[in-house]
Amino acid sequence: AQRVTQPEKLLSVFKGAPVELKCNYSYSGSPELFWYVQYSRQRLQLLLRHISRESIKGFTADLNKGETSFHLKKPFAQEEDSAMYYCALNNFGNEKLTFGTGTRLTIIP
Amino acid sequence: EAGVAQSPRYKIIEKRQSVAFWCNPISGHATLYWYQQILGQGPKLLIQFQNNGVVDDSQLPKDRFSAERLKGVDSTLKIQPAKLEDSAVYLCASSKPSGLFDTQYFGPGTRLTVL
């Protein structure tokens, strides 16, 4: 069975400091990984996906198949990054997403 | 482009009562999903529709939950009878299938409280 683990429920970081939100997954095939974000009073929305290899709002994430990880990183945190972040996994062949439990990121001014 | 619409936004009922949620996906999106998000957890897929057919309902508690998408556009999710553990946010999402994984766009959700 596929599973996504986000070990940190809460993470506080000072503005300007680096951010790393951890995500580990278990899956037997070839997964596709995503990060979703939910800002206060807004909808859940896609932040980035590993297949795109993009940097969105300064965030990047690299899929490490050896460590089965997909950590989200940003070199310099901004106050507007405060939000709930969910890591999610999809198995190729269908559209089903499996979400982690989420990490609430708070940026301290 | 209008986003995914859901109603009501909030609902409070007593256990054993019935409740229904409505979702209108983004125009042209053939795939529609219902998720349940219990406090402190990530969203969990309940059911996925492709047009008006069910693709996956393996995690839908079919003894009390039902969903339909009769004309391949709007969808309703019903709980009858509700239990305390059904208290959650119910999210609807939609996507347009292209053969690869497509971005799912989420609605604002319906927060259900069962007393």
CSV table of C-alpha atoms in Angstrom, one decimal:
chain,number,residue,atom,x,y,z
A,1,ALA,CA,0.0,0.0,0.0
A,2,GLN,CA,1.2,3.5,-0.7
A,3,ARG,CA,1.8,5.8,2.2
A,4,VAL,CA,3.1,9.4,2.7
A,5,THR,CA,4.7,10.5,5.9
A,6,GLN,CA,5.3,14.0,7.0
A,7,PRO,CA,7.0,13.8,10.4
A,8,GLU,CA,6.6,17.4,11.4
A,9,LYS,CA,3.1,18.6,12.3
A,10,LEU,CA,4.4,22.1,13.1
A,11,LEU,CA,7.5,24.0,11.9
A,12,SER,CA,8.5,27.5,12.8
A,13,VAL,CA,11.2,29.3,10.9
A,14,PHE,CA,12.5,32.8,11.1
A,15,LYS,CA,12.1,35.1,8.1
A,16,GLY,CA,15.1,34.9,5.9
A,17,ALA,CA,16.2,31.5,7.2
A,18,PRO,CA,16.1,28.3,5.1
A,19,VAL,CA,13.1,26.1,5.1
A,20,GLU,CA,12.9,22.3,4.7
A,21,LEU,CA,9.6,20.4,5.0
A,22,LYS,CA,10.2,16.7,5.1
A,23,CYS,CA,8.2,14.1,3.2
A,24,ASN,CA,8.9,10.4,2.9
A,25,TYR,CA,6.8,7.9,1.0
A,26,SER,CA,6.4,4.1,0.6
A,27,TYR,CA,5.3,2.8,-2.8
A,28,SER,CA,6.2,-0.3,-4.7
A,29,GLY,CA,6.1,1.2,-8.2
A,30,SER,CA,7.2,4.4,-9.8
A,31,PRO,CA,5.4,7.2,-8.0
A,32,GLU,CA,4.7,10.8,-8.9
A,33,LEU,CA,5.1,13.2,-6.0
A,34,PHE,CA,3.5,16.6,-5.3
A,35,TRP,CA,3.4,19.4,-2.8
A,36,TYR,CA,0.0,21.0,-2.1
A,37,VAL,CA,-0.4,24.2,-0.1
A,38,GLN,CA,-3.3,25.8,1.7
A,39,TYR,CA,-2.9,29.4,2.8
A,40,SER,CA,-5.2,30.8,5.4
A,41,ARG,CA,-8.8,31.0,4.2
A,42,GLN,CA,-7.9,29.7,0.8
A,43,ARG,CA,-8.4,26.5,-1.1
A,44,LEU,CA,-6.0,23.7,-1.3
A,45,GLN,CA,-3.8,24.2,-4.4
A,46,LEU,CA,-0.9,22.5,-6.2
A,47,LEU,CA,2.5,24.1,-5.4
A,48,LEU,CA,4.7,21.9,-7.4
A,49,ARG,CA,5.2,18.4,-8.8
A,50,HIS,CA,8.4,16.5,-9.2
A,51,ILE,CA,8.0,15.7,-12.8
A,52,SER,CA,7.9,19.4,-13.7
A,53,ARG,CA,11.2,20.1,-12.0
A,54,GLU,CA,10.1,23.7,-11.5
A,55,SER,CA,10.8,26.3,-8.8
A,56,ILE,CA,7.5,27.8,-7.6
A,57,LYS,CA,7.6,30.8,-5.2
A,58,GLY,CA,11.2,30.0,-4.6
A,59,PHE,CA,10.4,26.4,-3.5
A,60,THR,CA,12.0,23.3,-4.9
A,61,ALA,CA,11.7,19.6,-4.2
A,62,ASP,CA,13.9,16.8,-5.4
A,63,LEU,CA,12.7,13.2,-5.6
A,64,ASN,CA,15.2,10.9,-4.0
A,65,LYS,CA,14.2,7.4,-4.8
A,66,GLY,CA,17.0,5.8,-2.8
A,67,GLU,CA,15.8,7.5,0.4
A,68,THR,CA,12.2,7.5,-0.8
A,69,SER,CA,11.9,11.2,0.1
A,70,PHE,CA,10.6,14.4,-1.5
A,71,HIS,CA,11.5,17.2,0.8
A,72,LEU,CA,10.4,20.7,0.1
A,73,LYS,CA,13.0,23.4,0.4
A,74,LYS,CA,13.4,27.2,0.2
A,75,PRO,CA,16.6,29.0,0.8
A,76,PHE,CA,15.1,32.2,2.4
A,77,ALA,CA,11.7,32.0,4.1
A,78,GLN,CA,9.2,34.8,3.6
A,79,GLU,CA,6.3,35.7,5.8
A,80,GLU,CA,3.8,34.9,3.0
A,81,ASP,CA,5.1,31.3,3.1
A,82,SER,CA,3.1,30.6,6.3
A,83,ALA,CA,0.6,28.0,5.4
A,84,MET,CA,-0.3,24.3,5.6
A,85,TYR,CA,1.7,22.1,3.3
A,86,TYR,CA,0.7,18.6,2.2
A,87,CYS,CA,2.9,16.1,0.4
A,88,ALA,CA,1.0,13.8,-1.9
A,89,LEU,CA,1.7,10.7,-4.1
A,90,ASN,CA,0.0,9.4,-7.2
A,91,ASN,CA,0.4,6.1,-8.8
A,92,PHE,CA,0.8,6.1,-12.5
A,93,GLY,CA,-2.3,4.7,-14.4
A,94,ASN,CA,-4.9,6.4,-12.3
A,95,GLU,CA,-5.7,9.8,-10.8
A,96,LYS,CA,-5.7,8.8,-7.2
A,97,LEU,CA,-3.8,11.0,-4.7
A,98,THR,CA,-2.6,9.8,-1.3
A,99,PHE,CA,-1.9,12.7,1.0
A,100,GLY,CA,0.3,13.0,4.1
A,101,THR,CA,-1.0,14.5,7.3
A,102,GLY,CA,0.5,17.9,6.6
A,103,THR,CA,2.9,20.4,8.1
A,104,ARG,CA,1.9,23.8,9.4
A,105,LEU,CA,4.7,26.2,8.5
A,106,THR,CA,4.9,29.4,10.5
A,107,ILE,CA,7.4,32.1,9.5
A,108,ILE,CA,8.4,34.3,12.4
A,109,PRO,CA,9.0,37.9,11.4
B,1,GLU,CA,-12.3,30.7,-15.2
B,2,ALA,CA,-14.6,30.0,-12.3
B,3,GLY,CA,-13.3,27.5,-9.7
B,4,VAL,CA,-14.9,24.5,-8.2
B,5,ALA,CA,-18.0,25.4,-6.3
B,6,GLN,CA,-19.4,23.7,-3.2
B,7,SER,CA,-22.4,24.2,-1.0
B,8,PRO,CA,-23.2,24.5,1.8
B,9,ARG,CA,-20.0,25.8,3.4
B,10,TYR,CA,-20.9,24.7,6.9
B,11,LYS,CA,-23.4,22.2,8.2
B,12,ILE,CA,-24.3,21.1,11.7
B,13,ILE,CA,-26.5,18.1,12.3
B,14,GLU,CA,-27.2,15.6,15.0
B,15,LYS,CA,-26.1,12.0,14.7
B,16,ARG,CA,-28.4,9.7,12.8
B,17,GLN,CA,-29.6,12.6,10.6
B,18,SER,CA,-29.0,12.8,6.9
B,19,VAL,CA,-27.0,15.4,5.0
B,20,ALA,CA,-26.1,16.2,1.4
B,21,PHE,CA,-23.3,18.2,-0.2
B,22,TRP,CA,-23.3,19.6,-3.6
B,23,CYS,CA,-20.3,20.2,-6.0
B,24,ASN,CA,-20.1,22.0,-9.3
B,25,PRO,CA,-16.7,21.3,-11.0
B,26,ILE,CA,-14.8,23.6,-13.4
B,27,SER,CA,-16.4,23.7,-16.8
B,28,GLY,CA,-15.0,21.0,-19.1
B,29,HIS,CA,-13.5,18.9,-16.3
B,30,ALA,CA,-14.6,15.3,-16.8
B,31,THR,CA,-13.1,13.9,-13.6
B,32,LEU,CA,-14.6,14.8,-10.2
B,33,TYR,CA,-13.4,13.7,-6.8
B,34,TRP,CA,-14.8,13.8,-3.3
B,35,TYR,CA,-12.4,13.8,-0.4
B,36,GLN,CA,-12.9,13.6,3.4
B,37,GLN,CA,-10.5,15.5,5.6
B,38,ILE,CA,-10.7,14.8,9.3
B,39,LEU,CA,-9.1,17.3,11.6
B,40,GLY,CA,-5.3,16.8,11.8
B,41,GLN,CA,-5.2,14.5,8.7
B,42,GLY,CA,-4.7,14.9,5.0
B,43,PRO,CA,-7.5,14.6,2.6
B,44,LYS,CA,-8.6,11.0,1.9
B,45,LEU,CA,-10.3,10.1,-1.4
B,46,LEU,CA,-13.8,8.8,-1.0
B,47,ILE,CA,-14.9,8.5,-4.6
B,48,GLN,CA,-13.8,9.4,-8.1
B,49,PHE,CA,-16.0,10.0,-11.1
B,50,GLN,CA,-15.1,10.0,-14.8
B,51,ASN,CA,-18.0,11.8,-16.5
B,52,ASN,CA,-21.0,10.1,-14.8
B,53,GLY,CA,-19.2,6.8,-14.1
B,54,VAL,CA,-17.5,5.7,-10.9
B,55,VAL,CA,-13.8,5.0,-11.3
B,56,ASP,CA,-12.8,4.4,-7.7
B,57,ASP,CA,-15.1,4.1,-4.6
B,58,SER,CA,-13.0,1.7,-2.6
B,59,GLN,CA,-12.8,4.0,0.4
B,60,LEU,CA,-16.4,5.1,0.4
B,61,PRO,CA,-18.3,3.6,3.4
B,62,LYS,CA,-21.2,2.4,1.3
B,63,ASP,CA,-23.4,1.5,4.2
B,64,ARG,CA,-24.0,5.2,4.9
B,65,PHE,CA,-22.4,7.2,2.1
B,66,SER,CA,-23.6,7.6,-1.4
B,67,ALA,CA,-22.6,9.8,-4.3
B,68,GLU,CA,-23.9,10.5,-7.8
B,69,ARG,CA,-23.1,12.5,-10.8
B,70,LEU,CA,-26.1,11.9,-13.0
B,71,LYS,CA,-25.4,14.2,-16.0
B,72,GLY,CA,-21.6,14.1,-15.7
B,73,VAL,CA,-21.4,17.6,-14.3
B,74,ASP,CA,-22.7,18.4,-10.8
B,75,SER,CA,-22.3,15.9,-8.1
B,76,THR,CA,-23.9,15.3,-4.7
B,77,LEU,CA,-22.5,13.3,-1.8
B,78,LYS,CA,-24.9,12.1,0.9
B,79,ILE,CA,-24.5,10.7,4.3
B,80,GLN,CA,-27.4,8.7,5.8
B,81,PRO,CA,-27.4,8.3,8.8
B,82,ALA,CA,-24.5,10.4,10.0
B,83,LYS,CA,-22.2,9.3,12.8
B,84,LEU,CA,-20.0,11.4,15.1
B,85,GLU,CA,-16.9,10.3,13.3
B,86,ASP,CA,-18.2,11.8,10.0
B,87,SER,CA,-17.3,15.2,11.3
B,88,ALA,CA,-14.8,16.5,8.8
B,89,VAL,CA,-14.3,18.8,5.9
B,90,TYR,CA,-15.6,17.4,2.6
B,91,LEU,CA,-13.6,18.6,-0.4
B,92,CYS,CA,-14.6,18.3,-4.0
B,93,ALA,CA,-12.0,18.5,-6.7
B,94,SER,CA,-12.0,18.3,-10.5
B,95,SER,CA,-9.5,17.7,-13.3
B,96,LYS,CA,-9.6,17.3,-17.0
B,97,PRO,CA,-8.0,13.9,-18.0
B,98,SER,CA,-5.3,13.9,-20.7
B,99,GLY,CA,-3.8,10.5,-20.2
B,100,LEU,CA,-1.2,11.7,-17.7
B,101,PHE,CA,-1.9,12.9,-14.2
B,102,ASP,CA,-3.7,16.2,-14.3
B,103,THR,CA,-3.8,18.9,-11.7
B,104,GLN,CA,-6.7,18.6,-9.4
B,105,TYR,CA,-8.5,21.9,-8.5
B,106,PHE,CA,-10.1,21.9,-5.2
B,107,GLY,CA,-13.3,23.6,-4.0
B,108,PRO,CA,-13.5,25.5,-0.7
B,109,GLY,CA,-15.0,22.5,1.2
B,110,THR,CA,-18.0,21.9,3.4
B,111,ARG,CA,-17.3,21.7,7.1
B,112,LEU,CA,-19.6,19.1,8.7
B,113,THR,CA,-20.1,18.9,12.4
B,114,VAL,CA,-22.1,15.9,13.8
B,115,LEU,CA,-23.3,16.4,17.3
